[in-house]
XYZ file of C-alpha atoms in Angstrom:
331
model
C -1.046 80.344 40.382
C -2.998 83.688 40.078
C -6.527 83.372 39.645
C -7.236 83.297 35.656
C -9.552 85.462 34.273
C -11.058 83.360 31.969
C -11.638 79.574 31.696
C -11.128 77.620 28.082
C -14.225 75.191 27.647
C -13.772 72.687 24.396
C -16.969 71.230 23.926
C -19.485 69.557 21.700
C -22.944 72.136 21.134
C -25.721 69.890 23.034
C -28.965 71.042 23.958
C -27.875 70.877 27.706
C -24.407 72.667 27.202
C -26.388 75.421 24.858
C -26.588 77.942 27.739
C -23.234 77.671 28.822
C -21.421 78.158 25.619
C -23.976 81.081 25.263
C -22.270 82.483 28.098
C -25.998 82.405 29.722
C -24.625 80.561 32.453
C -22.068 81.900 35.049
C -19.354 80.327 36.662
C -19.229 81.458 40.132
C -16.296 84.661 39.731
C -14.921 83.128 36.546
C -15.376 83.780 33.055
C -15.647 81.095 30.367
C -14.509 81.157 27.003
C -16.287 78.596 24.970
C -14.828 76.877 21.694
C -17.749 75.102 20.566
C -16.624 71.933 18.553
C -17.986 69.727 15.641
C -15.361 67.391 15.281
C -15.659 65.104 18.564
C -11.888 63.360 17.014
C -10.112 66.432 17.002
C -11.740 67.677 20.152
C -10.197 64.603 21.772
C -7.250 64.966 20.492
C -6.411 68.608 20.978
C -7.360 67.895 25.019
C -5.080 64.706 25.226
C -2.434 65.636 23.041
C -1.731 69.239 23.399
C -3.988 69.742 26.913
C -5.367 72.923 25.053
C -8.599 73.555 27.138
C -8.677 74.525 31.245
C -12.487 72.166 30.823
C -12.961 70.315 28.210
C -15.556 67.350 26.887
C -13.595 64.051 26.806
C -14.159 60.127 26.212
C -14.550 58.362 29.120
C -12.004 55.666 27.867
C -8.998 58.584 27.352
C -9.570 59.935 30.525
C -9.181 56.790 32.014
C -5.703 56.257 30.168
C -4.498 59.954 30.793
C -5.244 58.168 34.681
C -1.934 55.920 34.102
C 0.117 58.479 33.591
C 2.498 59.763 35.565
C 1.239 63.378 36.618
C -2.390 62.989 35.714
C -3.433 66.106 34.084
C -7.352 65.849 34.758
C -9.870 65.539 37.279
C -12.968 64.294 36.285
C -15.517 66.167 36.830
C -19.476 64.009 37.603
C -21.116 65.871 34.283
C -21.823 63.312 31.579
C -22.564 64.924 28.156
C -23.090 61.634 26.305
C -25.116 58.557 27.253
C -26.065 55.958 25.329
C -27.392 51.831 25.353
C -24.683 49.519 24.112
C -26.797 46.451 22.403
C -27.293 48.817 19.426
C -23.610 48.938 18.236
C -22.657 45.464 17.453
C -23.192 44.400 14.132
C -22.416 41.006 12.650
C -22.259 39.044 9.156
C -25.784 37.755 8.125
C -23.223 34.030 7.230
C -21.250 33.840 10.270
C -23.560 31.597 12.439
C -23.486 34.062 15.330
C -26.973 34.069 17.613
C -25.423 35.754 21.007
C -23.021 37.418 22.339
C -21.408 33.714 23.335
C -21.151 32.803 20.033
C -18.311 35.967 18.797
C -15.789 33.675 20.759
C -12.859 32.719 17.925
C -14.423 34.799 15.675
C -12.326 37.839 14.032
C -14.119 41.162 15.348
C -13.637 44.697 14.085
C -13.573 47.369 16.631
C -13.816 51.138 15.434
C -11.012 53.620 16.044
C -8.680 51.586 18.784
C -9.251 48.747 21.093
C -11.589 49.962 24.005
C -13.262 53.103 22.133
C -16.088 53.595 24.922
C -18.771 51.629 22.598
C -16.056 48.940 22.598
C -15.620 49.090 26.374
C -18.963 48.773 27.384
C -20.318 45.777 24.960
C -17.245 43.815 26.057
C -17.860 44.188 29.733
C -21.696 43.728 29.201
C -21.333 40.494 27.153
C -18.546 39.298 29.984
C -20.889 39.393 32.418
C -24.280 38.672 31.182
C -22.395 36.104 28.540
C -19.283 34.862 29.479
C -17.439 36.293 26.366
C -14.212 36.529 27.073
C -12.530 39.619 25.242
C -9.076 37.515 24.795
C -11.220 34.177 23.170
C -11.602 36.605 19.660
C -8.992 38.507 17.259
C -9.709 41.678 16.704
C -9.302 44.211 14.142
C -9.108 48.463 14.686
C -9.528 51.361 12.257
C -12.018 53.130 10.616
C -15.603 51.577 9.539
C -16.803 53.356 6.360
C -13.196 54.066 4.904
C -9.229 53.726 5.402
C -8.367 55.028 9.001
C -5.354 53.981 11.072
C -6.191 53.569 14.735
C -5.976 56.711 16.532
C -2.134 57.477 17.167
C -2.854 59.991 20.305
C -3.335 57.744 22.703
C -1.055 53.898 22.494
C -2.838 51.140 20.520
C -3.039 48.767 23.416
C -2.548 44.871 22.810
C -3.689 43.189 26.477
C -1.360 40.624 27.686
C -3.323 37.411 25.689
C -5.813 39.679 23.077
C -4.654 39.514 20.154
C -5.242 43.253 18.381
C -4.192 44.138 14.858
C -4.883 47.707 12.869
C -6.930 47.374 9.726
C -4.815 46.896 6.492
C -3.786 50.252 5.022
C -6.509 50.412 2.489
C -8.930 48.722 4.510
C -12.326 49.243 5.898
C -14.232 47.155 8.655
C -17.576 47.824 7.224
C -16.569 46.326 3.488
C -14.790 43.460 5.566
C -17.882 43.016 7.339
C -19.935 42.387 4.482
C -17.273 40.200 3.013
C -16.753 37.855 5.517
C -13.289 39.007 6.347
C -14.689 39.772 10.229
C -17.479 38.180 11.526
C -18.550 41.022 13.508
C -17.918 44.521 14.690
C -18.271 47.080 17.441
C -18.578 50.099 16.200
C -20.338 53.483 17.458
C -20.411 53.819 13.968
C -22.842 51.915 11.811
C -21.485 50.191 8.741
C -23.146 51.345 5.278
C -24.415 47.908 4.921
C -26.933 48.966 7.921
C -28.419 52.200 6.361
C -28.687 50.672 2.622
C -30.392 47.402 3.694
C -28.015 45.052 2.625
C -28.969 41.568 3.288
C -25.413 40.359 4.434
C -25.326 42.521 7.651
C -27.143 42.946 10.283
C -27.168 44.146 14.406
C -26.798 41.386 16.678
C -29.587 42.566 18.398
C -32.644 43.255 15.974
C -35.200 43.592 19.244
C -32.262 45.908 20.901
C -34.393 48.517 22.488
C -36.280 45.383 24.154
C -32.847 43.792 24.862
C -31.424 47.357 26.505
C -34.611 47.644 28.090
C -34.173 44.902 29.950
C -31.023 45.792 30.629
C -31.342 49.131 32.458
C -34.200 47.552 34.057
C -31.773 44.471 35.796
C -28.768 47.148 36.411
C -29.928 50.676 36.442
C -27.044 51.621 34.314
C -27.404 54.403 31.333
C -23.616 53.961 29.779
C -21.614 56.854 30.020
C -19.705 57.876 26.616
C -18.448 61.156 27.661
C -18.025 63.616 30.798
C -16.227 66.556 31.288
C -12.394 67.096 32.613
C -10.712 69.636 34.250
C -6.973 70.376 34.618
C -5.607 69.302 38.171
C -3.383 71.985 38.545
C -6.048 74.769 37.569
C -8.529 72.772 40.406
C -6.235 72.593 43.128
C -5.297 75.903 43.088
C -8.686 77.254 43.213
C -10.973 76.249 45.492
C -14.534 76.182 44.487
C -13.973 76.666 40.880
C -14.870 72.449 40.600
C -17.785 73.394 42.270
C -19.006 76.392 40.282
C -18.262 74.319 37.157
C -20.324 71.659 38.115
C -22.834 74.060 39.279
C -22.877 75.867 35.999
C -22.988 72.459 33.673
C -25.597 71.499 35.912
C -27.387 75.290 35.256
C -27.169 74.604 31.441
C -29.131 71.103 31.666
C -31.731 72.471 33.713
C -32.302 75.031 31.047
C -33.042 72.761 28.395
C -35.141 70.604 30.297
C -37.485 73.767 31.310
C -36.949 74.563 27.098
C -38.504 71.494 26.078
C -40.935 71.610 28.705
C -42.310 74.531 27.760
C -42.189 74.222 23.740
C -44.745 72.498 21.950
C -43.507 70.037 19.462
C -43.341 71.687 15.811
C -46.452 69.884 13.359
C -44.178 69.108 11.164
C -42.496 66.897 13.396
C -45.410 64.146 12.518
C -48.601 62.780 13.425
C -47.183 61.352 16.547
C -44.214 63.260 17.622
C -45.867 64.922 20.269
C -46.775 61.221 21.555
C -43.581 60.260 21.119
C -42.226 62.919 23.215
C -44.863 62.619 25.880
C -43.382 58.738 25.640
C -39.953 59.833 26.133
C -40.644 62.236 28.906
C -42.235 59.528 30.697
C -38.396 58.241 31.171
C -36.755 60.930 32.406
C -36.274 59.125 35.260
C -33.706 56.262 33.139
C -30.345 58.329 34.168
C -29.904 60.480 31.430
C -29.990 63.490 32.881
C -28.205 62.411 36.223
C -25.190 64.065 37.241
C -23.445 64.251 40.355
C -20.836 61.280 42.295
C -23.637 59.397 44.154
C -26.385 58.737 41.226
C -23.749 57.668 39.017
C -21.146 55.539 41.054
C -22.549 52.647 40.076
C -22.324 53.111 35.888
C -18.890 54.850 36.646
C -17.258 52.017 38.748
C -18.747 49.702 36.292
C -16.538 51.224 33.204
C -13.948 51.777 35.322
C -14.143 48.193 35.972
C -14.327 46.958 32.783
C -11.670 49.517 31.424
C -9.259 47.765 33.785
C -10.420 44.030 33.294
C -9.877 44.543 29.398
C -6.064 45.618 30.018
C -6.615 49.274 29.107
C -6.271 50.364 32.782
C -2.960 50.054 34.531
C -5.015 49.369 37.636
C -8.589 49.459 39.226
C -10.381 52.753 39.842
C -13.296 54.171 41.196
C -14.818 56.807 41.866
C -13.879 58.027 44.766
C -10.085 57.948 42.672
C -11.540 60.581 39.634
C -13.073 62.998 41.314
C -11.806 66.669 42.892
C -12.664 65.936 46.613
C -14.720 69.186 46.951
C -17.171 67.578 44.715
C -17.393 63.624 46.194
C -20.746 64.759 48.309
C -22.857 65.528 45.227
């Protein structure tokens, strides 16, 4: 393979992947050509279904399915572009009797987009293990929350050996069926209306859930990993040190906005206590949300991984040391 001249990069605008798509950033003796993105969906599609991009932002639960297959087209690469706490995204009917996490077993449970969507992934695991919920003791329901949406058709529907998982009725939304009894609860990423209008007949399983996820780093020191970053195999392997000036470069672009923001004063206007706020939020830098690299992430990685394979979307167990281009296991 001659060496390209330019690398395609399909990614969501961030504050820490401004610089790059700005072309502010190099990478090593490559040049990038950005397509910034603002439809996450189709971004995820174009990179699983047509491999359109050379690097490209992706779900952590479709790269670990594009890992079952037979040539796997990816590395991953130990950026993570999207973290967030899981205790937020399961909502539940005000009527249904459910307290914890224990009690969603036989209920009927909604689950946005497809069974094991990475903010279905990770509350699964996390209420297996800290709850004894077994995935395969509920029924659950897939499509869209706030209107008609058939699960997404470019990667399988998987149905687990013993889980019973069915796609939303044609003209159905999980969010009205929420309210309405018709499931008990649902995992969404995606709030249901009822949640942003106040109704009375939904609400989060977790009210206290920033105490709750809290708690939560605290006992695991995991920050849950939505998205990272992919590369194509073939492009790595035939050029050595391009994984490495990619990661470098990603890495470049998040240490830009961290000196931004420590150098800009907050804006009045963001509020009487903004700039506390901020000073607050600083103050946890140190959670994981800025980590990348192999080592101060195996743990959060091996734990999806694990959970994407106890939950029947992984044909078999990975870790890290299984994802990565080798050139970039010592970081």
């Amino acid at each position: 393979m001659p060496a390209p001249r330019t690398i395609s990069l399909g990614c969501s605008r961030y504050d820490h992947t401004d610089a790059l798509l700005q072309g502010a950033i190099p990478v090593g003796e490559f040049t990038m050509r950005p397509e910034p993105s603002t439809d996450i969906a189709e971004l995820f599609e174009r990179v699983m279904r047509g491999q359109e991009f050379d690097v490209a932002e992706l779900g952590f639960t479709f790269f670990a399915r594009s890992m079952d297959l037979r040539d796997p087209p990816f590395y991953a690469l130990p950026v993570f572009l999207l973290r967030k706490f899981q205790h937020s995204t399961t909502f539940i009917n005000s009527a249904s009797g459910i307290r914890t996490p224990s009690d969603l077993a036989g209920k009927t449970v909604g689950e946005f987009a497809l069974f094991g969507h990475d903010m279905g992934v990770w509350p699964k695991g996390i209420f297996r293990d800290d709850y004894g919920l077994d995935p395969a003791e509920c029924k659950w329901i897939v499509g869209g929350v706030t209107r008609p949406m058939p699960p997404l058709d470019f990667v399988p529907l998987r149905r687990p050996p013993g889980v019973s998982v069915e796609a939303v009725p044609v003209d159905g939304a999980l969010g009205p069926m929420l309210e309405s009894g018709e499931v008990s609860a649902l995992i969404s990423a995606q709030p249901p209306e009822g949640i942003s209008t106040g109704s009375s007949l939904v609400r989060r399983l977790f009210p206290d859930y920033r105490v709750v996820e809290a708690d939560y780093h605290a006992r695991t020191g995991i920050f849950p990993i939505m998205h990272l970053v992919v590369a194509k195999r073939e492009l790595i392997d035939h050029h050595p040190g391009l994984a490495r000036a990619l990661f470098t470069a990603f890495d470049g672009a998040k240490a830009a906005a961290i000196a931004r923001y420590r150098a800009e004063e907050p804006a009045p206007e963001g509020g009487p206590w903004f700039t506390q706020l901020l000073d607050a939020d600083g103050r946890l830098a140190d959670d994981g949300r800025w980590n990348y690299g192999v080592s101060a992430n195996r743990n959060a990685v091996d734990t999806f991984l694990r959970y994407h394979f106890e939950q029947g979307l992984s044909d078999r167990l990975l870790t890290s040391d299984d994802i990565y281009p080798a050139e970039l296991l010592d970081t």
